[in-house]
Amino acid sequence: MPISALKDIEPNSSSVSEIDAMRKDDDARLQAASNIEIDTKLINSQTNLAKAKVAHALWGILATPVNAYGYASRKINEIFNTFSEEQKNSLRDKINRLSDDNREIATENLPTLASATEALLYVENQFDLREMFENLIVNTIDNTKITHPSFVEIIKQLSSEEAKILKVILPLNHMALSECHLILNEQNSFHVLYRNLICLYSKDKPFWLENIPSYIDNWARLGLVTVSLDNYFSDKKTYDKFDEHPIIKRANLQYKDLEPPKKLNIKNGLLTITDFGKAFAKAISII
């Protein structure tokens, strides 16, 4: 623990002498006041000591393995000291679940640890992203897990809403995906009305977020998923649920008066979680 943190819980010498003088005064009121002051300072010291012990325990868990790395350990120490007490407690509790035998930091994992620790500072109030960073830090310390520096950058390029949805999607291998096309003529030329449609449910009811198509583009860009309209589930019934998709229902209502040969067509496809996506999911403890 930094020396400055220890000094914060030491009694101030000038205040001690003032209290001592009050206790020795003949005035009973000053003697009573000195007792109150002593009780107050005792409570404050105990509170500060408890906070210092939490910070020391957290840093003791993490800093010991990286002390040999000089600047990196000092930098990580500085970052930890800026965490809120709630952040420190949350991270400490997760790290404490690791057995001593599994708690280790390999040299090649130090960049991941340093980057994830710093990034955690900025998502204190975004639970899902914060949890991803915390789990990545813990798994970087766990010598039974595999992490990668790029995983930090992936989380930094996700919104909190995306993080929520990925908790549902990444444990899967494949997911049904569709596009909604407007067929224009007998040659089946078409215009894409809606793309990257997937079925999500909340309390067994389908729901949709307008940003999901761009989210899927982002996940594909990051290498977490692939999207294909050339591959699809052979069981056509898998796509029956799209009849209740909010966007498909909107399109059917919007284009209900089409004259042939114009018509709506749903093109079936597949969203696939990549091996890289699976590795990322394991590194942040989604799977």
PDB file of N, CA and C in Angstrom, residues 47-149:
ATOM      1  N   THR A  47     -12.630   3.662  10.706  1.00  0.00           N
ATOM      2  CA  THR A  47     -13.223   3.656   9.356  1.00  0.00           C
ATOM      3  C   THR A  47     -12.138   3.741   8.291  1.00  0.00           C
ATOM      4  N   ASN A  48     -11.191   4.675   8.486  1.00  0.00           N
ATOM      5  CA  ASN A  48     -10.099   4.826   7.517  1.00  0.00           C
ATOM      6  C   ASN A  48      -9.227   3.596   7.461  1.00  0.00           C
ATOM      7  N   LEU A  49      -9.021   2.950   8.617  1.00  0.00           N
ATOM      8  CA  LEU A  49      -8.204   1.737   8.654  1.00  0.00           C
ATOM      9  C   LEU A  49      -8.883   0.616   7.891  1.00  0.00           C
ATOM     10  N   ALA A  50     -10.196   0.519   8.046  1.00  0.00           N
ATOM     11  CA  ALA A  50     -10.940  -0.526   7.329  1.00  0.00           C
ATOM     12  C   ALA A  50     -10.827  -0.320   5.824  1.00  0.00           C
ATOM     13  N   LYS A  51     -10.959   0.953   5.376  1.00  0.00           N
ATOM     14  CA  LYS A  51     -10.834   1.249   3.947  1.00  0.00           C
ATOM     15  C   LYS A  51      -9.426   0.929   3.450  1.00  0.00           C
ATOM     16  N   ALA A  52      -8.431   1.268   4.256  1.00  0.00           N
ATOM     17  CA  ALA A  52      -7.045   1.016   3.863  1.00  0.00           C
ATOM     18  C   ALA A  52      -6.769  -0.475   3.740  1.00  0.00           C
ATOM     19  N   LYS A  53      -7.385  -1.248   4.641  1.00  0.00           N
ATOM     20  CA  LYS A  53      -7.184  -2.700   4.590  1.00  0.00           C
ATOM     21  C   LYS A  53      -7.783  -3.292   3.314  1.00  0.00           C
ATOM     22  N   VAL A  54      -8.948  -2.762   2.921  1.00  0.00           N
ATOM     23  CA  VAL A  54      -9.561  -3.229   1.666  1.00  0.00           C
ATOM     24  C   VAL A  54      -8.642  -2.943   0.492  1.00  0.00           C
ATOM     25  N   ALA A  55      -8.139  -1.700   0.413  1.00  0.00           N
ATOM     26  CA  ALA A  55      -7.243  -1.328  -0.689  1.00  0.00           C
ATOM     27  C   ALA A  55      -5.976  -2.173  -0.655  1.00  0.00           C
ATOM     28  N   HIS A  56      -5.453  -2.382   0.541  1.00  0.00           N
ATOM     29  CA  HIS A  56      -4.214  -3.152   0.666  1.00  0.00           C
ATOM     30  C   HIS A  56      -4.438  -4.610   0.255  1.00  0.00           C
ATOM     31  N   ALA A  57      -5.583  -5.173   0.680  1.00  0.00           N
ATOM     32  CA  ALA A  57      -5.871  -6.563   0.334  1.00  0.00           C
ATOM     33  C   ALA A  57      -6.006  -6.734  -1.171  1.00  0.00           C
ATOM     34  N   LEU A  58      -6.707  -5.773  -1.802  1.00  0.00           N
ATOM     35  CA  LEU A  58      -6.885  -5.847  -3.249  1.00  0.00           C
ATOM     36  C   LEU A  58      -5.553  -5.760  -3.966  1.00  0.00           C
ATOM     37  N   TRP A  59      -4.767  -4.746  -3.601  1.00  0.00           N
ATOM     38  CA  TRP A  59      -3.488  -4.578  -4.274  1.00  0.00           C
ATOM     39  C   TRP A  59      -2.533  -5.716  -3.955  1.00  0.00           C
ATOM     40  N   GLY A  60      -2.627  -6.238  -2.735  1.00  0.00           N
ATOM     41  CA  GLY A  60      -1.762  -7.352  -2.366  1.00  0.00           C
ATOM     42  C   GLY A  60      -2.017  -8.563  -3.229  1.00  0.00           C
ATOM     43  N   ILE A  61      -3.264  -8.788  -3.571  1.00  0.00           N
ATOM     44  CA  ILE A  61      -3.625  -9.925  -4.423  1.00  0.00           C
ATOM     45  C   ILE A  61      -3.035  -9.766  -5.810  1.00  0.00           C
ATOM     46  N   LEU A  62      -3.143  -8.544  -6.346  1.00  0.00           N
ATOM     47  CA  LEU A  62      -2.749  -8.328  -7.736  1.00  0.00           C
ATOM     48  C   LEU A  62      -1.299  -7.904  -7.911  1.00  0.00           C
ATOM     49  N   ALA A  63      -0.802  -7.125  -6.975  1.00  0.00           N
ATOM     50  CA  ALA A  63       0.504  -6.513  -7.196  1.00  0.00           C
ATOM     51  C   ALA A  63       1.658  -7.492  -7.014  1.00  0.00           C
ATOM     52  N   THR A  64       1.490  -8.432  -6.103  1.00  0.00           N
ATOM     53  CA  THR A  64       2.590  -9.341  -5.812  1.00  0.00           C
ATOM     54  C   THR A  64       3.148 -10.017  -7.056  1.00  0.00           C
ATOM     55  N   PRO A  65       2.293 -10.561  -7.941  1.00  0.00           N
ATOM     56  CA  PRO A  65       2.848 -11.231  -9.116  1.00  0.00           C
ATOM     57  C   PRO A  65       3.512 -10.286 -10.117  1.00  0.00           C
ATOM     58  N   VAL A  66       3.152  -8.975 -10.082  1.00  0.00           N
ATOM     59  CA  VAL A  66       3.677  -8.082 -11.114  1.00  0.00           C
ATOM     60  C   VAL A  66       4.764  -7.145 -10.595  1.00  0.00           C
ATOM     61  N   ASN A  67       5.138  -7.283  -9.341  1.00  0.00           N
ATOM     62  CA  ASN A  67       6.151  -6.386  -8.779  1.00  0.00           C
ATOM     63  C   ASN A  67       7.446  -6.408  -9.574  1.00  0.00           C
ATOM     64  N   ALA A  68       7.731  -7.540 -10.188  1.00  0.00           N
ATOM     65  CA  ALA A  68       8.999  -7.683 -10.912  1.00  0.00           C
ATOM     66  C   ALA A  68       9.011  -6.891 -12.209  1.00  0.00           C
ATOM     67  N   TYR A  69       7.860  -6.335 -12.604  1.00  0.00           N
ATOM     68  CA  TYR A  69       7.775  -5.696 -13.904  1.00  0.00           C
ATOM     69  C   TYR A  69       7.938  -4.176 -13.851  1.00  0.00           C
ATOM     70  N   GLY A  70       8.349  -3.657 -12.712  1.00  0.00           N
ATOM     71  CA  GLY A  70       8.714  -2.246 -12.612  1.00  0.00           C
ATOM     72  C   GLY A  70       7.597  -1.293 -12.929  1.00  0.00           C
ATOM     73  N   TYR A  71       7.747  -0.549 -14.036  1.00  0.00           N
ATOM     74  CA  TYR A  71       6.806   0.517 -14.388  1.00  0.00           C
ATOM     75  C   TYR A  71       5.386  -0.014 -14.486  1.00  0.00           C
ATOM     76  N   ALA A  72       5.216  -1.193 -15.068  1.00  0.00           N
ATOM     77  CA  ALA A  72       3.867  -1.743 -15.250  1.00  0.00           C
ATOM     78  C   ALA A  72       3.171  -1.912 -13.910  1.00  0.00           C
ATOM     79  N   SER A  73       3.874  -2.443 -12.925  1.00  0.00           N
ATOM     80  CA  SER A  73       3.252  -2.652 -11.613  1.00  0.00           C
ATOM     81  C   SER A  73       2.915  -1.317 -10.962  1.00  0.00           C
ATOM     82  N   ARG A  74       3.782  -0.316 -11.118  1.00  0.00           N
ATOM     83  CA  ARG A  74       3.497   0.996 -10.545  1.00  0.00           C
ATOM     84  C   ARG A  74       2.271   1.625 -11.206  1.00  0.00           C
ATOM     85  N   LYS A  75       2.171   1.457 -12.525  1.00  0.00           N
ATOM     86  CA  LYS A  75       1.041   2.023 -13.264  1.00  0.00           C
ATOM     87  C   LYS A  75      -0.264   1.366 -12.829  1.00  0.00           C
ATOM     88  N   ILE A  76      -0.262   0.050 -12.703  1.00  0.00           N
ATOM     89  CA  ILE A  76      -1.464  -0.660 -12.271  1.00  0.00           C
ATOM     90  C   ILE A  76      -1.838  -0.239 -10.854  1.00  0.00           C
ATOM     91  N   ASN A  77      -0.840  -0.065 -10.015  1.00  0.00           N
ATOM     92  CA  ASN A  77      -1.068   0.378  -8.639  1.00  0.00           C
ATOM     93  C   ASN A  77      -1.755   1.741  -8.628  1.00  0.00           C
ATOM     94  N   GLU A  78      -1.273   2.671  -9.447  1.00  0.00           N
ATOM     95  CA  GLU A  78      -1.863   4.004  -9.525  1.00  0.00           C
ATOM     96  C   GLU A  78      -3.341   3.927  -9.928  1.00  0.00           C
ATOM     97  N   ILE A  79      -3.628   3.063 -10.892  1.00  0.00           N
ATOM     98  CA  ILE A  79      -5.009   2.929 -11.378  1.00  0.00           C
ATOM     99  C   ILE A  79      -5.901   2.372 -10.279  1.00  0.00           C
ATOM    100  N   PHE A  80      -5.438   1.328  -9.594  1.00  0.00           N
ATOM    101  CA  PHE A  80      -6.241   0.736  -8.532  1.00  0.00           C
ATOM    102  C   PHE A  80      -6.568   1.743  -7.444  1.00  0.00           C
ATOM    103  N   ASN A  81      -5.637   2.607  -7.160  1.00  0.00           N
ATOM    104  CA  ASN A  81      -5.843   3.581  -6.092  1.00  0.00           C
ATOM    105  C   ASN A  81      -6.894   4.623  -6.450  1.00  0.00           C
ATOM    106  N   THR A  82      -7.275   4.724  -7.721  1.00  0.00           N
ATOM    107  CA  THR A  82      -8.321   5.659  -8.136  1.00  0.00           C
ATOM    108  C   THR A  82      -9.703   5.001  -8.183  1.00  0.00           C
ATOM    109  N   PHE A  83      -9.764   3.687  -8.007  1.00  0.00           N
ATOM    110  CA  PHE A  83     -11.050   2.992  -8.018  1.00  0.00           C
ATOM    111  C   PHE A  83     -11.901   3.421  -6.826  1.00  0.00           C
ATOM    112  N   SER A  84     -13.211   3.396  -7.021  1.00  0.00           N
ATOM    113  CA  SER A  84     -14.114   3.621  -5.899  1.00  0.00           C
ATOM    114  C   SER A  84     -14.055   2.400  -4.976  1.00  0.00           C
ATOM    115  N   GLU A  85     -14.522   2.576  -3.751  1.00  0.00           N
ATOM    116  CA  GLU A  85     -14.512   1.453  -2.810  1.00  0.00           C
ATOM    117  C   GLU A  85     -15.365   0.302  -3.333  1.00  0.00           C
ATOM    118  N   GLU A  86     -16.472   0.652  -3.974  1.00  0.00           N
ATOM    119  CA  GLU A  86     -17.356  -0.384  -4.501  1.00  0.00           C
ATOM    120  C   GLU A  86     -16.662  -1.187  -5.595  1.00  0.00           C
ATOM    121  N   GLN A  87     -15.921  -0.493  -6.471  1.00  0.00           N
ATOM    122  CA  GLN A  87     -15.171  -1.174  -7.519  1.00  0.00           C
ATOM    123  C   GLN A  87     -14.103  -2.082  -6.925  1.00  0.00           C
ATOM    124  N   LYS A  88     -13.395  -1.570  -5.934  1.00  0.00           N
ATOM    125  CA  LYS A  88     -12.341  -2.370  -5.294  1.00  0.00           C
ATOM    126  C   LYS A  88     -12.916  -3.642  -4.682  1.00  0.00           C
ATOM    127  N   ASN A  89     -14.036  -3.497  -3.976  1.00  0.00           N
ATOM    128  CA  ASN A  89     -14.639  -4.650  -3.322  1.00  0.00           C
ATOM    129  C   ASN A  89     -15.116  -5.684  -4.333  1.00  0.00           C
ATOM    130  N   SER A  90     -15.742  -5.207  -5.405  1.00  0.00           N
ATOM    131  CA  SER A  90     -16.265  -6.108  -6.430  1.00  0.00           C
ATOM    132  C   SER A  90     -15.141  -6.910  -7.075  1.00  0.00           C
ATOM    133  N   LEU A  91     -14.072  -6.222  -7.448  1.00  0.00           N
ATOM    134  CA  LEU A  91     -12.949  -6.895  -8.102  1.00  0.00           C
ATOM    135  C   LEU A  91     -12.220  -7.815  -7.129  1.00  0.00           C
ATOM    136  N   ARG A  92     -12.036  -7.335  -5.903  1.00  0.00           N
ATOM    137  CA  ARG A  92     -11.345  -8.147  -4.905  1.00  0.00           C
ATOM    138  C   ARG A  92     -12.091  -9.456  -4.646  1.00  0.00           C
ATOM    139  N   ASP A  93     -13.429  -9.381  -4.543  1.00  0.00           N
ATOM    140  CA  ASP A  93     -14.222 -10.580  -4.272  1.00  0.00           C
ATOM    141  C   ASP A  93     -14.059 -11.609  -5.384  1.00  0.00           C
ATOM    142  N   LYS A  94     -14.022 -11.140  -6.630  1.00  0.00           N
ATOM    143  CA  LYS A  94     -13.873 -12.073  -7.754  1.00  0.00           C
ATOM    144  C   LYS A  94     -12.482 -12.695  -7.769  1.00  0.00           C
ATOM    145  N   ILE A  95     -11.475 -11.881  -7.487  1.00  0.00           N
ATOM    146  CA  ILE A  95     -10.106 -12.398  -7.481  1.00  0.00           C
ATOM    147  C   ILE A  95      -9.907 -13.399  -6.347  1.00  0.00           C
ATOM    148  N   ASN A  96     -10.557 -13.148  -5.219  1.00  0.00           N
ATOM    149  CA  ASN A  96     -10.413 -14.027  -4.063  1.00  0.00           C
ATOM    150  C   ASN A  96     -10.981 -15.420  -4.310  1.00  0.00           C
ATOM    151  N   ARG A  97     -11.825 -15.546  -5.341  1.00  0.00           N
ATOM    152  CA  ARG A  97     -12.393 -16.863  -5.649  1.00  0.00           C
ATOM    153  C   ARG A  97     -11.373 -17.779  -6.325  1.00  0.00           C
ATOM    154  N   LEU A  98     -10.304 -17.181  -6.846  1.00  0.00           N
ATOM    155  CA  LEU A  98      -9.262 -17.987  -7.475  1.00  0.00           C
ATOM    156  C   LEU A  98      -8.424 -18.666  -6.402  1.00  0.00           C
ATOM    157  N   SER A  99      -8.048 -19.889  -6.670  1.00  0.00           N
ATOM    158  CA  SER A  99      -7.140 -20.564  -5.740  1.00  0.00           C
ATOM    159  C   SER A  99      -5.742 -19.982  -5.905  1.00  0.00           C
ATOM    160  N   ASP A 100      -4.929 -20.093  -4.859  1.00  0.00           N
ATOM    161  CA  ASP A 100      -3.564 -19.560  -4.914  1.00  0.00           C
ATOM    162  C   ASP A 100      -2.760 -20.201  -6.032  1.00  0.00           C
ATOM    163  N   ASP A 101      -3.026 -21.486  -6.294  1.00  0.00           N
ATOM    164  CA  ASP A 101      -2.274 -22.203  -7.330  1.00  0.00           C
ATOM    165  C   ASP A 101      -2.575 -21.667  -8.724  1.00  0.00           C
ATOM    166  N   ASN A 102      -3.789 -21.127  -8.917  1.00  0.00           N
ATOM    167  CA  ASN A 102      -4.190 -20.641 -10.243  1.00  0.00           C
ATOM    168  C   ASN A 102      -3.921 -19.159 -10.439  1.00  0.00           C
ATOM    169  N   ARG A 103      -3.519 -18.461  -9.381  1.00  0.00           N
ATOM    170  CA  ARG A 103      -3.325 -17.029  -9.438  1.00  0.00           C
ATOM    171  C   ARG A 103      -1.895 -16.716  -9.889  1.00  0.00           C
ATOM    172  N   GLU A 104      -1.788 -16.268 -11.128  1.00  0.00           N
ATOM    173  CA  GLU A 104      -0.462 -16.029 -11.698  1.00  0.00           C
ATOM    174  C   GLU A 104      -0.581 -15.074 -12.875  1.00  0.00           C
ATOM    175  N   ILE A 105       0.443 -14.262 -13.087  1.00  0.00           N
ATOM    176  CA  ILE A 105       0.442 -13.369 -14.251  1.00  0.00           C
ATOM    177  C   ILE A 105       1.665 -13.672 -15.097  1.00  0.00           C
ATOM    178  N   ALA A 106       1.415 -14.186 -16.275  1.00  0.00           N
ATOM    179  CA  ALA A 106       2.519 -14.431 -17.205  1.00  0.00           C
ATOM    180  C   ALA A 106       2.922 -13.112 -17.846  1.00  0.00           C
ATOM    181  N   THR A 107       4.198 -13.022 -18.235  1.00  0.00           N
ATOM    182  CA  THR A 107       4.706 -11.783 -18.825  1.00  0.00           C
ATOM    183  C   THR A 107       3.867 -11.337 -20.016  1.00  0.00           C
ATOM    184  N   GLU A 108       3.479 -12.285 -20.848  1.00  0.00           N
ATOM    185  CA  GLU A 108       2.728 -11.920 -22.055  1.00  0.00           C
ATOM    186  C   GLU A 108       1.311 -11.438 -21.747  1.00  0.00           C
ATOM    187  N   ASN A 109       0.811 -11.677 -20.526  1.00  0.00           N
ATOM    188  CA  ASN A 109      -0.534 -11.240 -20.159  1.00  0.00           C
ATOM    189  C   ASN A 109      -0.565  -9.870 -19.502  1.00  0.00           C
ATOM    190  N   LEU A 110       0.603  -9.321 -19.214  1.00  0.00           N
ATOM    191  CA  LEU A 110       0.661  -8.040 -18.519  1.00  0.00           C
ATOM    192  C   LEU A 110      -0.005  -6.905 -19.299  1.00  0.00           C
ATOM    193  N   PRO A 111       0.166  -6.805 -20.631  1.00  0.00           N
ATOM    194  CA  PRO A 111      -0.535  -5.736 -21.380  1.00  0.00           C
ATOM    195  C   PRO A 111      -2.049  -5.829 -21.252  1.00  0.00           C
ATOM    196  N   THR A 112      -2.577  -7.049 -21.257  1.00  0.00           N
ATOM    197  CA  THR A 112      -4.020  -7.228 -21.098  1.00  0.00           C
ATOM    198  C   THR A 112      -4.477  -6.726 -19.741  1.00  0.00           C
ATOM    199  N   LEU A 113      -3.740  -7.098 -18.705  1.00  0.00           N
ATOM    200  CA  LEU A 113      -4.092  -6.688 -17.349  1.00  0.00           C
ATOM    201  C   LEU A 113      -4.051  -5.173 -17.205  1.00  0.00           C
ATOM    202  N   ALA A 114      -2.995  -4.550 -17.701  1.00  0.00           N
ATOM    203  CA  ALA A 114      -2.855  -3.097 -17.570  1.00  0.00           C
ATOM    204  C   ALA A 114      -3.957  -2.365 -18.335  1.00  0.00           C
ATOM    205  N   SER A 115      -4.235  -2.801 -19.557  1.00  0.00           N
ATOM    206  CA  SER A 115      -5.251  -2.133 -20.390  1.00  0.00           C
ATOM    207  C   SER A 115      -6.651  -2.309 -19.819  1.00  0.00           C
ATOM    208  N   ALA A 116      -6.956  -3.525 -19.376  1.00  0.00           N
ATOM    209  CA  ALA A 116      -8.289  -3.795 -18.826  1.00  0.00           C
ATOM    210  C   ALA A 116      -8.509  -3.038 -17.528  1.00  0.00           C
ATOM    211  N   THR A 117      -7.479  -2.941 -16.726  1.00  0.00           N
ATOM    212  CA  THR A 117      -7.577  -2.221 -15.451  1.00  0.00           C
ATOM    213  C   THR A 117      -7.875  -0.744 -15.695  1.00  0.00           C
ATOM    214  N   GLU A 118      -7.179  -0.142 -16.640  1.00  0.00           N
ATOM    215  CA  GLU A 118      -7.416   1.270 -16.944  1.00  0.00           C
ATOM    216  C   GLU A 118      -8.804   1.487 -17.534  1.00  0.00           C
ATOM    217  N   ALA A 119      -9.214   0.597 -18.450  1.00  0.00           N
ATOM    218  CA  ALA A 119     -10.519   0.746 -19.096  1.00  0.00           C
ATOM    219  C   ALA A 119     -11.660   0.618 -18.089  1.00  0.00           C
ATOM    220  N   LEU A 120     -11.446  -0.193 -17.049  1.00  0.00           N
ATOM    221  CA  LEU A 120     -12.479  -0.393 -16.032  1.00  0.00           C
ATOM    222  C   LEU A 120     -12.854   0.910 -15.336  1.00  0.00           C
ATOM    223  N   LEU A 121     -11.931   1.839 -15.280  1.00  0.00           N
ATOM    224  CA  LEU A 121     -12.180   3.130 -14.629  1.00  0.00           C
ATOM    225  C   LEU A 121     -13.382   3.857 -15.222  1.00  0.00           C
ATOM    226  N   TYR A 122     -13.578   3.704 -16.532  1.00  0.00           N
ATOM    227  CA  TYR A 122     -14.531   4.548 -17.251  1.00  0.00           C
ATOM    228  C   TYR A 122     -15.922   3.939 -17.384  1.00  0.00           C
ATOM    229  N   VAL A 123     -16.140   2.753 -16.823  1.00  0.00           N
ATOM    230  CA  VAL A 123     -17.453   2.112 -16.986  1.00  0.00           C
ATOM    231  C   VAL A 123     -18.066   1.748 -15.630  1.00  0.00           C
ATOM    232  N   GLU A 124     -17.717   2.508 -14.617  1.00  0.00           N
ATOM    233  CA  GLU A 124     -18.180   2.185 -13.262  1.00  0.00           C
ATOM    234  C   GLU A 124     -19.698   2.073 -13.191  1.00  0.00           C
ATOM    235  N   ASN A 125     -20.414   2.917 -13.934  1.00  0.00           N
ATOM    236  CA  ASN A 125     -21.876   2.939 -13.853  1.00  0.00           C
ATOM    237  C   ASN A 125     -22.554   2.189 -14.997  1.00  0.00           C
ATOM    238  N   GLN A 126     -21.784   1.435 -15.773  1.00  0.00           N
ATOM    239  CA  GLN A 126     -22.337   0.623 -16.862  1.00  0.00           C
ATOM    240  C   GLN A 126     -22.088  -0.843 -16.521  1.00  0.00           C
ATOM    241  N   PHE A 127     -23.056  -1.437 -15.846  1.00  0.00           N
ATOM    242  CA  PHE A 127     -22.852  -2.728 -15.201  1.00  0.00           C
ATOM    243  C   PHE A 127     -22.335  -3.806 -16.149  1.00  0.00           C
ATOM    244  N   ASP A 128     -22.960  -3.947 -17.308  1.00  0.00           N
ATOM    245  CA  ASP A 128     -22.612  -5.061 -18.193  1.00  0.00           C
ATOM    246  C   ASP A 128     -21.194  -4.937 -18.752  1.00  0.00           C
ATOM    247  N   LEU A 129     -20.784  -3.730 -19.128  1.00  0.00           N
ATOM    248  CA  LEU A 129     -19.417  -3.523 -19.602  1.00  0.00           C
ATOM    249  C   LEU A 129     -18.427  -3.676 -18.459  1.00  0.00           C
ATOM    250  N   ARG A 130     -18.799  -3.143 -17.322  1.00  0.00           N
ATOM    251  CA  ARG A 130     -17.926  -3.255 -16.142  1.00  0.00           C
ATOM    252  C   ARG A 130     -17.679  -4.718 -15.786  1.00  0.00           C
ATOM    253  N   GLU A 131     -18.747  -5.516 -15.836  1.00  0.00           N
ATOM    254  CA  GLU A 131     -18.611  -6.942 -15.526  1.00  0.00           C
ATOM    255  C   GLU A 131     -17.687  -7.641 -16.517  1.00  0.00           C
ATOM    256  N   MET A 132     -17.776  -7.247 -17.794  1.00  0.00           N
ATOM    257  CA  MET A 132     -16.888  -7.833 -18.800  1.00  0.00           C
ATOM    258  C   MET A 132     -15.428  -7.538 -18.479  1.00  0.00           C
ATOM    259  N   PHE A 133     -15.123  -6.280 -18.146  1.00  0.00           N
ATOM    260  CA  PHE A 133     -13.740  -5.918 -17.822  1.00  0.00           C
ATOM    261  C   PHE A 133     -13.262  -6.624 -16.551  1.00  0.00           C
ATOM    262  N   GLU A 134     -14.110  -6.676 -15.541  1.00  0.00           N
ATOM    263  CA  GLU A 134     -13.727  -7.351 -14.297  1.00  0.00           C
ATOM    264  C   GLU A 134     -13.421  -8.821 -14.545  1.00  0.00           C
ATOM    265  N   ASN A 135     -14.283  -9.482 -15.300  1.00  0.00           N
ATOM    266  CA  ASN A 135     -14.059 -10.901 -15.587  1.00  0.00           C
ATOM    267  C   ASN A 135     -12.804 -11.116 -16.426  1.00  0.00           C
ATOM    268  N   LEU A 136     -12.539 -10.182 -17.339  1.00  0.00           N
ATOM    269  CA  LEU A 136     -11.328 -10.284 -18.149  1.00  0.00           C
ATOM    270  C   LEU A 136     -10.089 -10.139 -17.273  1.00  0.00           C
ATOM    271  N   ILE A 137     -10.113  -9.213 -16.327  1.00  0.00           N
ATOM    272  CA  ILE A 137      -8.985  -9.032 -15.407  1.00  0.00           C
ATOM    273  C   ILE A 137      -8.754 -10.309 -14.594  1.00  0.00           C
ATOM    274  N   VAL A 138      -9.833 -10.834 -14.036  1.00  0.00           N
ATOM    275  CA  VAL A 138      -9.717 -12.042 -13.213  1.00  0.00           C
ATOM    276  C   VAL A 138      -9.187 -13.217 -14.036  1.00  0.00           C
ATOM    277  N   ASN A 139      -9.704 -13.382 -15.239  1.00  0.00           N
ATOM    278  CA  ASN A 139      -9.270 -14.508 -16.074  1.00  0.00           C
ATOM    279  C   ASN A 139      -7.858 -14.324 -16.614  1.00  0.00           C
ATOM    280  N   THR A 140      -7.394 -13.072 -16.663  1.00  0.00           N
ATOM    281  CA  THR A 140      -6.008 -12.827 -17.047  1.00  0.00           C
ATOM    282  C   THR A 140      -5.059 -13.286 -15.940  1.00  0.00           C
ATOM    283  N   ILE A 141      -5.533 -13.204 -14.701  1.00  0.00           N
ATOM    284  CA  ILE A 141      -4.735 -13.649 -13.561  1.00  0.00           C
ATOM    285  C   ILE A 141      -4.824 -15.161 -13.373  1.00  0.00           C
ATOM    286  N   ASP A 142      -5.918 -15.756 -13.856  1.00  0.00           N
ATOM    287  CA  ASP A 142      -6.147 -17.196 -13.714  1.00  0.00           C
ATOM    288  C   ASP A 142      -5.331 -17.947 -14.769  1.00  0.00           C
ATOM    289  N   ASN A 143      -4.354 -18.733 -14.331  1.00  0.00           N
ATOM    290  CA  ASN A 143      -3.476 -19.421 -15.289  1.00  0.00           C
ATOM    291  C   ASN A 143      -4.147 -20.594 -15.984  1.00  0.00           C
ATOM    292  N   THR A 144      -5.421 -20.865 -15.658  1.00  0.00           N
ATOM    293  CA  THR A 144      -6.150 -21.913 -16.369  1.00  0.00           C
ATOM    294  C   THR A 144      -6.963 -21.331 -17.528  1.00  0.00           C
ATOM    295  N   LYS A 145      -6.968 -19.998 -17.666  1.00  0.00           N
ATOM    296  CA  LYS A 145      -7.759 -19.342 -18.706  1.00  0.00           C
ATOM    297  C   LYS A 145      -6.844 -18.686 -19.737  1.00  0.00           C
ATOM    298  N   ILE A 146      -7.407 -18.454 -20.930  1.00  0.00           N
ATOM    299  CA  ILE A 146      -6.654 -17.815 -22.016  1.00  0.00           C
ATOM    300  C   ILE A 146      -7.317 -16.488 -22.352  1.00  0.00           C
ATOM    301  N   THR A 147      -6.530 -15.427 -22.317  1.00  0.00           N
ATOM    302  CA  THR A 147      -7.036 -14.108 -22.696  1.00  0.00           C
ATOM    303  C   THR A 147      -6.125 -13.513 -23.772  1.00  0.00           C
ATOM    304  N   HIS A 148      -6.508 -12.341 -24.271  1.00  0.00           N
ATOM    305  CA  HIS A 148      -5.736 -11.707 -25.345  1.00  0.00           C
ATOM    306  C   HIS A 148      -5.893 -10.189 -25.225  1.00  0.00           C
ATOM    307  N   PRO A 149      -4.824  -9.427 -25.493  1.00  0.00           N
ATOM    308  CA  PRO A 149      -4.929  -7.960 -25.393  1.00  0.00           C
ATOM    309  C   PRO A 149      -6.044  -7.364 -26.248  1.00  0.00           C
TER     310      PRO A 149
END
